[in-house]
Coordinates of C-alpha atoms and ligand atoms in Angstrom, one line a residue:
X1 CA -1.0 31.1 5.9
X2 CA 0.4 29.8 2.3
X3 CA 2.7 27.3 2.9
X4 CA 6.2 27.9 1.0
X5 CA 7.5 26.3 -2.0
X6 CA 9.8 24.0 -0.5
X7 CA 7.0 22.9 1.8
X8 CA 5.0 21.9 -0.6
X9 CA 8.2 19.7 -2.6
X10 CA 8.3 18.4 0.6
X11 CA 4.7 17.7 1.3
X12 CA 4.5 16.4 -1.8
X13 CA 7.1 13.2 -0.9
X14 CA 5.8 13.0 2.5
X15 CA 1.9 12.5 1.3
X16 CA 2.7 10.0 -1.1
X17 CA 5.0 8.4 1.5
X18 CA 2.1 8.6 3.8
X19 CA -0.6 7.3 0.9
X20 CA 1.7 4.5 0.6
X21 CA 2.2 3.1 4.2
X22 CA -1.3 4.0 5.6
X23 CA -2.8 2.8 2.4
X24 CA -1.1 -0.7 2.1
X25 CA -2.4 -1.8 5.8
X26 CA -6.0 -1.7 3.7
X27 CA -4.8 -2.8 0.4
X28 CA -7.5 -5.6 -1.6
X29 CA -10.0 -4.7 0.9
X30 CA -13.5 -5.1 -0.7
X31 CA -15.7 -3.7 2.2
X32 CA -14.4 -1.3 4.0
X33 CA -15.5 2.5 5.5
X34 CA -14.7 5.6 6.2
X35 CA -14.9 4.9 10.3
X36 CA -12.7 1.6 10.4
X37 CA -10.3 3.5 8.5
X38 CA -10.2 6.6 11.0
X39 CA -10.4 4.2 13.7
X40 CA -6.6 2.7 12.6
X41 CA -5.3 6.4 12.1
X42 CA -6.5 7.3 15.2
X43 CA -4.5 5.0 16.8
X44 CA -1.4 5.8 15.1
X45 CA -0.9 8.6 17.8
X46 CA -1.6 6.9 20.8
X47 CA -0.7 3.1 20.6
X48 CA 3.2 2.5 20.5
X49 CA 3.5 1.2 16.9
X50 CA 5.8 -1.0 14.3
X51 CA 7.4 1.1 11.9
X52 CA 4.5 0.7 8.2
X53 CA 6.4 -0.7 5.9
X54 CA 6.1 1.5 2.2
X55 CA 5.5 -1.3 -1.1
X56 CA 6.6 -1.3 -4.6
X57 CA 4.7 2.5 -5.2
X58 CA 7.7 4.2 -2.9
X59 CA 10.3 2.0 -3.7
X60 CA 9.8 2.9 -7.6
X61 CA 9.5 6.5 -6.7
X62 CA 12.3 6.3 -4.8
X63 CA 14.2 5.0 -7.4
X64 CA 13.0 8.2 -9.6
X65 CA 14.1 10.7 -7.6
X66 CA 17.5 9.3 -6.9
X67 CA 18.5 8.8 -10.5
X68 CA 17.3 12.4 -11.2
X69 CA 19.2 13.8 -8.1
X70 CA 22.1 12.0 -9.2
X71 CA 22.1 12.9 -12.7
X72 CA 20.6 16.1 -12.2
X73 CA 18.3 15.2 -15.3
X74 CA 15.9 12.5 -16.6
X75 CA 18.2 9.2 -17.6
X76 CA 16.2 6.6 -18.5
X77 CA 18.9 3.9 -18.7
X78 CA 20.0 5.5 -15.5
X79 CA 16.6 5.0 -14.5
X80 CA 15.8 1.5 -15.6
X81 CA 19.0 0.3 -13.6
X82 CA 17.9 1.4 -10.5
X83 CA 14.5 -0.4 -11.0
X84 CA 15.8 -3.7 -11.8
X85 CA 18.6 -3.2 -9.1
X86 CA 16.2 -2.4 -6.2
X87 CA 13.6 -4.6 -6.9
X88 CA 16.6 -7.5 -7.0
X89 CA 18.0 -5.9 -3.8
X90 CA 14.0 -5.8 -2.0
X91 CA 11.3 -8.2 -3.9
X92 CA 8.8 -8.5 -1.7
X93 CA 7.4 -4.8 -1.7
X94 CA 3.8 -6.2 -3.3
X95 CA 4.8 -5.5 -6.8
X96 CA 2.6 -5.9 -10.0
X97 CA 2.2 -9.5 -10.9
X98 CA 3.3 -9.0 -14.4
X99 CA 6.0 -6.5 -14.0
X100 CA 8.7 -8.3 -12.5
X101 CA 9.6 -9.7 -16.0
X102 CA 10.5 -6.4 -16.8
X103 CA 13.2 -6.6 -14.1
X104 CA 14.2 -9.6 -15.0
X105 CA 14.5 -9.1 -18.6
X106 CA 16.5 -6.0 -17.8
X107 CA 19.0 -7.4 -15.3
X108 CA 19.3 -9.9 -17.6
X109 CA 22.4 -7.6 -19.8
X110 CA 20.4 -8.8 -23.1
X111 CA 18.5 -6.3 -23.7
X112 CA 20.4 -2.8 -25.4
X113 CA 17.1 -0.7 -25.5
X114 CA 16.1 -0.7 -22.2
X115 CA 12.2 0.3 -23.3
X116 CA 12.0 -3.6 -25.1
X117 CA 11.1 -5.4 -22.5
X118 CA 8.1 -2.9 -21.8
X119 CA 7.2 -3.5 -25.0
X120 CA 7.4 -7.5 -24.8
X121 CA 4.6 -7.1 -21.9
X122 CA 1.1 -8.7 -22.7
X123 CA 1.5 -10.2 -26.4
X124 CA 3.3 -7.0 -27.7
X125 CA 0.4 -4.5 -26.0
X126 CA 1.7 -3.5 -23.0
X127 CA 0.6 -3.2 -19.5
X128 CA -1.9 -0.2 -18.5
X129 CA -1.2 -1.2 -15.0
X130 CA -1.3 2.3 -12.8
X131 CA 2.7 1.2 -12.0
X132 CA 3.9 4.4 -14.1
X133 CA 1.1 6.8 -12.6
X134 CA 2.2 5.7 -9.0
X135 CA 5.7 6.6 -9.2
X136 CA 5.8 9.8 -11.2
X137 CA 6.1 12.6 -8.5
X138 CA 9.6 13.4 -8.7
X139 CA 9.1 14.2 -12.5
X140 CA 6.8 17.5 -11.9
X141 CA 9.0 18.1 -8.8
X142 CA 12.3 18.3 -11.0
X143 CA 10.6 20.0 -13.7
X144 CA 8.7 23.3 -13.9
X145 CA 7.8 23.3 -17.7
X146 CA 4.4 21.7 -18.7
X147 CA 6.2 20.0 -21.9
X148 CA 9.8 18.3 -20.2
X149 CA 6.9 17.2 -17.0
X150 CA 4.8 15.1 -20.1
X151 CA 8.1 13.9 -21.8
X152 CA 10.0 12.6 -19.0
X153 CA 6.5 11.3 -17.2
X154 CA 6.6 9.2 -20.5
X155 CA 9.4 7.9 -20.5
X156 CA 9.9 7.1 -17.3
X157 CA 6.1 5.4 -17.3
X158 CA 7.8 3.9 -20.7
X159 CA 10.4 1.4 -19.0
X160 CA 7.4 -0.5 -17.4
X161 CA 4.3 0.7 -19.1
X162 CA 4.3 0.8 -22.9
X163 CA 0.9 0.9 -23.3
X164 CA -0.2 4.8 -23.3
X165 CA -3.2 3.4 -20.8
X166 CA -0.6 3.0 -18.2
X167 CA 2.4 5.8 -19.3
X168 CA -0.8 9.0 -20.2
X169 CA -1.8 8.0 -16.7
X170 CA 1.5 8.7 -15.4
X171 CA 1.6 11.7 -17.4
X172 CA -2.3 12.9 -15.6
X173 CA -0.8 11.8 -12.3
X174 CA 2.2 14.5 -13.1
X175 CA 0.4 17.4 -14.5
X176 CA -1.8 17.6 -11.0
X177 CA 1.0 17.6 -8.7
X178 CA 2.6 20.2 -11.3
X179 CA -0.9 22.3 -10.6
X180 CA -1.1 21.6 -7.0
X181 CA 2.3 22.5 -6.5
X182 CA 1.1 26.1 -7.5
X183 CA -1.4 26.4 -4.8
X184 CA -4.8 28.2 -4.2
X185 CA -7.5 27.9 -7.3
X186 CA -10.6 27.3 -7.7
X187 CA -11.2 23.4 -8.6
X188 CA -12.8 24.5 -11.5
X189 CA -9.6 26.0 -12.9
X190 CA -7.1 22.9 -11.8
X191 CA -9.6 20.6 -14.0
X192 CA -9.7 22.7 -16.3
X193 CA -6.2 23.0 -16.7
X194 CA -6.0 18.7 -17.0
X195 CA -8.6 18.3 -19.3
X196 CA -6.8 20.6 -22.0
X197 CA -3.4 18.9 -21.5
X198 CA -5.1 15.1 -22.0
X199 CA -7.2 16.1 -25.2
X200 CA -4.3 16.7 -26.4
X201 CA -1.8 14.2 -24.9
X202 CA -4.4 11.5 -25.7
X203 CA -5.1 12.5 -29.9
X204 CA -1.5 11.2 -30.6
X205 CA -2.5 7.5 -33.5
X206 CA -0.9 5.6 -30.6
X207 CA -3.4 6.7 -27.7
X208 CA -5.9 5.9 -30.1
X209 CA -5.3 2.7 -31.1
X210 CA -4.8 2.1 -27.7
X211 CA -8.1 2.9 -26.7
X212 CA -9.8 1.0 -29.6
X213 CA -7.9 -2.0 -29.1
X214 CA -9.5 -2.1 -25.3
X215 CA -13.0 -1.0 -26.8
X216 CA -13.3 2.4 -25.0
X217 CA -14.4 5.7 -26.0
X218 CA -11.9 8.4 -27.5
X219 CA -9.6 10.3 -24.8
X220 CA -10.1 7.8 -22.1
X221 CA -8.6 9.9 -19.4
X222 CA -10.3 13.1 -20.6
X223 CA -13.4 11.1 -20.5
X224 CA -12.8 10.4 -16.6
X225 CA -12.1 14.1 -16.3
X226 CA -15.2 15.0 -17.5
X227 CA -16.6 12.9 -15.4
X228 CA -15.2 13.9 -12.1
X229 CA -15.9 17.5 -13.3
X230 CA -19.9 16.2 -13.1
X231 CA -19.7 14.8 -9.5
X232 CA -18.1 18.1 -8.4
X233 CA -20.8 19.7 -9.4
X234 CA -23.3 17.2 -7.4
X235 CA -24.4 17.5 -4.0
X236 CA -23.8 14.2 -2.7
X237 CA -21.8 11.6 -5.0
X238 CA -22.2 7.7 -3.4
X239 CA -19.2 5.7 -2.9
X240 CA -21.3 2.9 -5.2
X241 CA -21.2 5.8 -8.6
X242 CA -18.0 6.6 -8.1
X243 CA -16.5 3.1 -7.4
X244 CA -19.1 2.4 -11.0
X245 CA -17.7 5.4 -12.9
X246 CA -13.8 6.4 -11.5
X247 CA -12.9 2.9 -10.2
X248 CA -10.4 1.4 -7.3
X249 CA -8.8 -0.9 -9.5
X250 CA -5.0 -1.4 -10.6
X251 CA -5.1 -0.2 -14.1
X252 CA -4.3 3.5 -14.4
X253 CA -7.5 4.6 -16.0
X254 CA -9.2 2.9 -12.8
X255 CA -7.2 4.5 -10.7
X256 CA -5.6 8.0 -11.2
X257 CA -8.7 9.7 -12.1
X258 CA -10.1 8.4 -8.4
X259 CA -7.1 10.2 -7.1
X260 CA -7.6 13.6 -8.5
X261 CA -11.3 13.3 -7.8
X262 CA -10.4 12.4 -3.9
X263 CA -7.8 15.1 -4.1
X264 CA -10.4 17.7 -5.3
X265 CA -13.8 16.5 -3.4
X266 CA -11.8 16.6 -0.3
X267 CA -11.2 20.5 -0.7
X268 CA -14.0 20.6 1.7
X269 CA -15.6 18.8 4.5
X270 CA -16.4 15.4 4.1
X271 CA -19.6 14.3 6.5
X272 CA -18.1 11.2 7.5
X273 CA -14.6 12.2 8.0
X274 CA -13.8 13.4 11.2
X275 CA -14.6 17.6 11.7
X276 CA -10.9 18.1 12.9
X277 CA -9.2 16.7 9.8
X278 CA -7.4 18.9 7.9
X279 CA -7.4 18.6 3.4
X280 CA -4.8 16.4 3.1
X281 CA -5.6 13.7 6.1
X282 CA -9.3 13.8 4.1
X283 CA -8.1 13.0 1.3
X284 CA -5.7 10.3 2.5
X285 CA -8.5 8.6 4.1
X286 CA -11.2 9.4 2.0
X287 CA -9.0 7.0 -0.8
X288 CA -8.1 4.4 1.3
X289 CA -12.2 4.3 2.2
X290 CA -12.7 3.2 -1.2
X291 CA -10.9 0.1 -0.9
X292 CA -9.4 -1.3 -3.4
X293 CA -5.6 -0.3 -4.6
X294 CA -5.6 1.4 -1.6
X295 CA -2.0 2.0 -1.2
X296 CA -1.6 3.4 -4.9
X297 CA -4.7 5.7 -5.1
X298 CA -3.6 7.1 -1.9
X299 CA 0.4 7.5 -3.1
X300 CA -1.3 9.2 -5.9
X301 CA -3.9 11.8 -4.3
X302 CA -1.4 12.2 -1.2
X303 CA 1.2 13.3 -3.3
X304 CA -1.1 15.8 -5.4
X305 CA -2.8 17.1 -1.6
X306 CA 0.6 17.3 -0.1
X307 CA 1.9 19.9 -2.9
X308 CA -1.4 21.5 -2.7
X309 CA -1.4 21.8 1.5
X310 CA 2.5 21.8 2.4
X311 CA 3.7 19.6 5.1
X312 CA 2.5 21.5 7.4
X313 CA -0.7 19.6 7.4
X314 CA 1.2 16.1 7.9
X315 CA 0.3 14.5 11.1
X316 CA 3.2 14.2 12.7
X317 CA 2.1 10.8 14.2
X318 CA 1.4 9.4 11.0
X319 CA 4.3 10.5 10.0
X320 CA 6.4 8.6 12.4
X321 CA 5.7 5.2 11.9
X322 CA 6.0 5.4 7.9
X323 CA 9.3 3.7 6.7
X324 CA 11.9 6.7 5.2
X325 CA 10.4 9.7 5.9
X326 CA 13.4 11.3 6.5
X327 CA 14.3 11.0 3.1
X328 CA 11.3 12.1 1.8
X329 CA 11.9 15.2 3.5
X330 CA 15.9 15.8 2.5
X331 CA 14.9 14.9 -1.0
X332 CA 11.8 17.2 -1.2
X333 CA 14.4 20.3 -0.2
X334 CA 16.7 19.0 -2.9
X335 CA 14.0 18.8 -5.5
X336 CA 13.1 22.4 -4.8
X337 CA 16.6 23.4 -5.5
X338 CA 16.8 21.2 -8.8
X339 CA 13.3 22.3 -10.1
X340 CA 14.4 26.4 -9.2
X341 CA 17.7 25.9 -10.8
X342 CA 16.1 25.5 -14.4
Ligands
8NA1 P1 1.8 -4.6 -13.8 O1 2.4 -4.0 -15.0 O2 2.2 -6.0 -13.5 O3 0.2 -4.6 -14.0 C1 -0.6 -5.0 -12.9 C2 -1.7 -6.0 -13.4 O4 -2.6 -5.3 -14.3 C3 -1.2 -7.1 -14.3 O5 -0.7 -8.2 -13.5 C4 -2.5 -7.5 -15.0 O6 -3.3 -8.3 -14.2 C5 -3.1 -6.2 -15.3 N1 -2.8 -5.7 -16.7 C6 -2.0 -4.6 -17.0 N2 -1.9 -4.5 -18.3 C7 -2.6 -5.4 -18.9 C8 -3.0 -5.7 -20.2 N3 -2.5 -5.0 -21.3 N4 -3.8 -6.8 -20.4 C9 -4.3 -7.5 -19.4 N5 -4.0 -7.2 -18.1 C10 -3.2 -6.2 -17.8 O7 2.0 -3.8 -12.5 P2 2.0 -2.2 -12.1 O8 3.4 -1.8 -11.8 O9 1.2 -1.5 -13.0 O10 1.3 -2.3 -10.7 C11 0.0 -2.1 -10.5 C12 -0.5 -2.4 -9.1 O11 0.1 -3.7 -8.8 C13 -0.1 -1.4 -8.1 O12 -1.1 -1.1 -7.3 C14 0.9 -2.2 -7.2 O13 0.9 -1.8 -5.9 C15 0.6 -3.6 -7.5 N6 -0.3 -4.4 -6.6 C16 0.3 -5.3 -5.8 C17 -0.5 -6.0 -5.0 C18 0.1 -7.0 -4.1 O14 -0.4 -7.3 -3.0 N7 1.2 -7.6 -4.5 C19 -1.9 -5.9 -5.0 C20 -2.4 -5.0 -5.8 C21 -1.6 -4.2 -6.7
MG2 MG1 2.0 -1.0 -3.6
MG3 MG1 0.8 -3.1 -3.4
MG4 MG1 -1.1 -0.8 -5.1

């Protein structure tokens, strides 16, 4: 059966939520597999367990959904207050190393344009951390049109992330829970759909420069779409290529396209994945499997698999010992009604 729309708003919160929690007890692990992982989830149902904690990727997303709820549209100063105030109110949720001055600078009062202290990150270049990318979902989920999803991803991504390495991969991370949202198609036709968006999203001078200033080829992220559209196409893609070529780092380029490329292998069967899983407990393992930024690459594909899949396909006993879900799922309801209002 399809699940319904507001399922999939819904889904959408609770598999990032889920990404989050499941993915942070693995988080910086260099060698780990697909079994150990399973093993912990498996436990999840049967061994009475503390309540997962969810890090700075829910927290931040959290903080995007309330301030559009709230103000009933995108408000970044609106936006960047809630940042600063929660990470003041809750520090220790493993945030970036770098992007606490950003927080500081903008509880600070002396700042008027709350995008300078973005700016002020990394000599004046910005961070590309995957910070923007990680936090995005309520953006597609308030939004149905393609062009307010890539404005408001930027600017939100803005306020942390002023290099367009880390805000286009917030914009990437958006445009595939917009497309997942809309259910059955071919992978083929979802990719397809991405790589027209970042050609263009990433010819702007700025995305560019960008790229040249870190030596990397033209269209970065359009690159790494290419590129997952090649494994698809492959029988059997190693963990080694696509750790080489996709990445299971913290910067957004390393990181987003890993997502979608989780999100889209785990369509089908994965050999060393339990038969009984269903698409979206796949794909929330299969990420965390890579090791790495766990917690963020499996925020990211959970959220894009949940819209995809509804929360139908949540394990309930997953579900119940990740911090907030409750909220996830009143706010995924009240999404739907914002995004069907406009
Ligand atoms: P950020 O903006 O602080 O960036 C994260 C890191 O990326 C920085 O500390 C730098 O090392 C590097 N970086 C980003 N931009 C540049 C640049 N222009 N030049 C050189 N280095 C750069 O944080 P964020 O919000 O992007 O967060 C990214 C990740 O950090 C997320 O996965 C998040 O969960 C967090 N994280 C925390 C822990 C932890 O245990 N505390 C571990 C891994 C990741
Ligand atoms: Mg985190
Ligand atoms: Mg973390
Ligand atoms: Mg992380």
């Amino acid at each position: 059966m399809m699940p319904s729309t507001v399922s999939r708003f819904r889904g959408a919160l609770l598999g990032a939520l889920l990404g989050d929690c499941l993915g942070a007890v693995f988080e910086g692990y260099s060698v780990l597999n697909a079994g150990k992982v399973c093993q912990f989830l498996e436990r999840l149902g049967k061994v009475k367990q503390d309540t997962l904690v969810y890090t700075d990727d829910t927290a931040m997303a959290r903080s995007v959904i309330q301030s559009l709820l709230a103000q009933k549209d995108f408000d970044a100063r609106d936006l960047a207050e809630r940042f600063a105030r929660e990470y003041k109110k809750n520090p220790d949720r493993g945030y970036g190393m770098s992007v606490i001055h950003v927080f500081e600078k903008l509880d600070s009062g002396e700042y008027n344009d709350v995008f300078t202290p973005a700016k002020e990150q990394f000599d004046g270049n910005g961070s590309y951390g995957n910070g923007a990318a990680m936090r995005v979902v309520g953006i597609p989920l308030a939004y149905p049109c393609i062009q307010d999803i890539i404005q408001f991803a930027k600017c939100s991504g803005q306020l942390t992330h002023a290099s367009s390495l880390g805000y286009n991969g917030a914009i990437l991370q958006a445009l595939a829970v917009h497309y997942a949202l809309q259910g059955q198609q071919s992978k083929d036709t979802f990719l397809q759909h991405l790589l027209g968006h970042m050609k263009e999203v990433e010819s702007d001078e700025k995305s560019c420069a960008d790229a040249r200033l870190l030596e990397l080829a033209e269209y970065p992220f359009w690159s790494k779409l290419n590129k997952i559209k090649e494994f698809l196409s492959k029988e059997n893609v190693s963990r080694k290529e696509i750790l080489k070529e996709l990445g299971n780092g913290i910067a957004a380029l390393e990181s987003v396209p890993t997502a979608i490329y989780s999100f889209l292998r785990c369509m089908d069967p994965v050999a060393e994945l339990p038969q009984e899983y269903n698409g979206l407990q796949r794909t929330i393992s299969f990420c965390i499997s890579l090791g790495g930024d766990t917690d963020t690459i499996a925020t990211m594909a959970g959220a894009i698999a949940g819209a995809y899949y509804g929360e139908e396909q949540v394990p309930p006993s997953w579900k119940a010992c990740s911090e907030g879900y409750k909220e996830a799922e009143e706010w995924g309801e009240e999404l739907h009604k914002l995004h069907s209002s406009r």
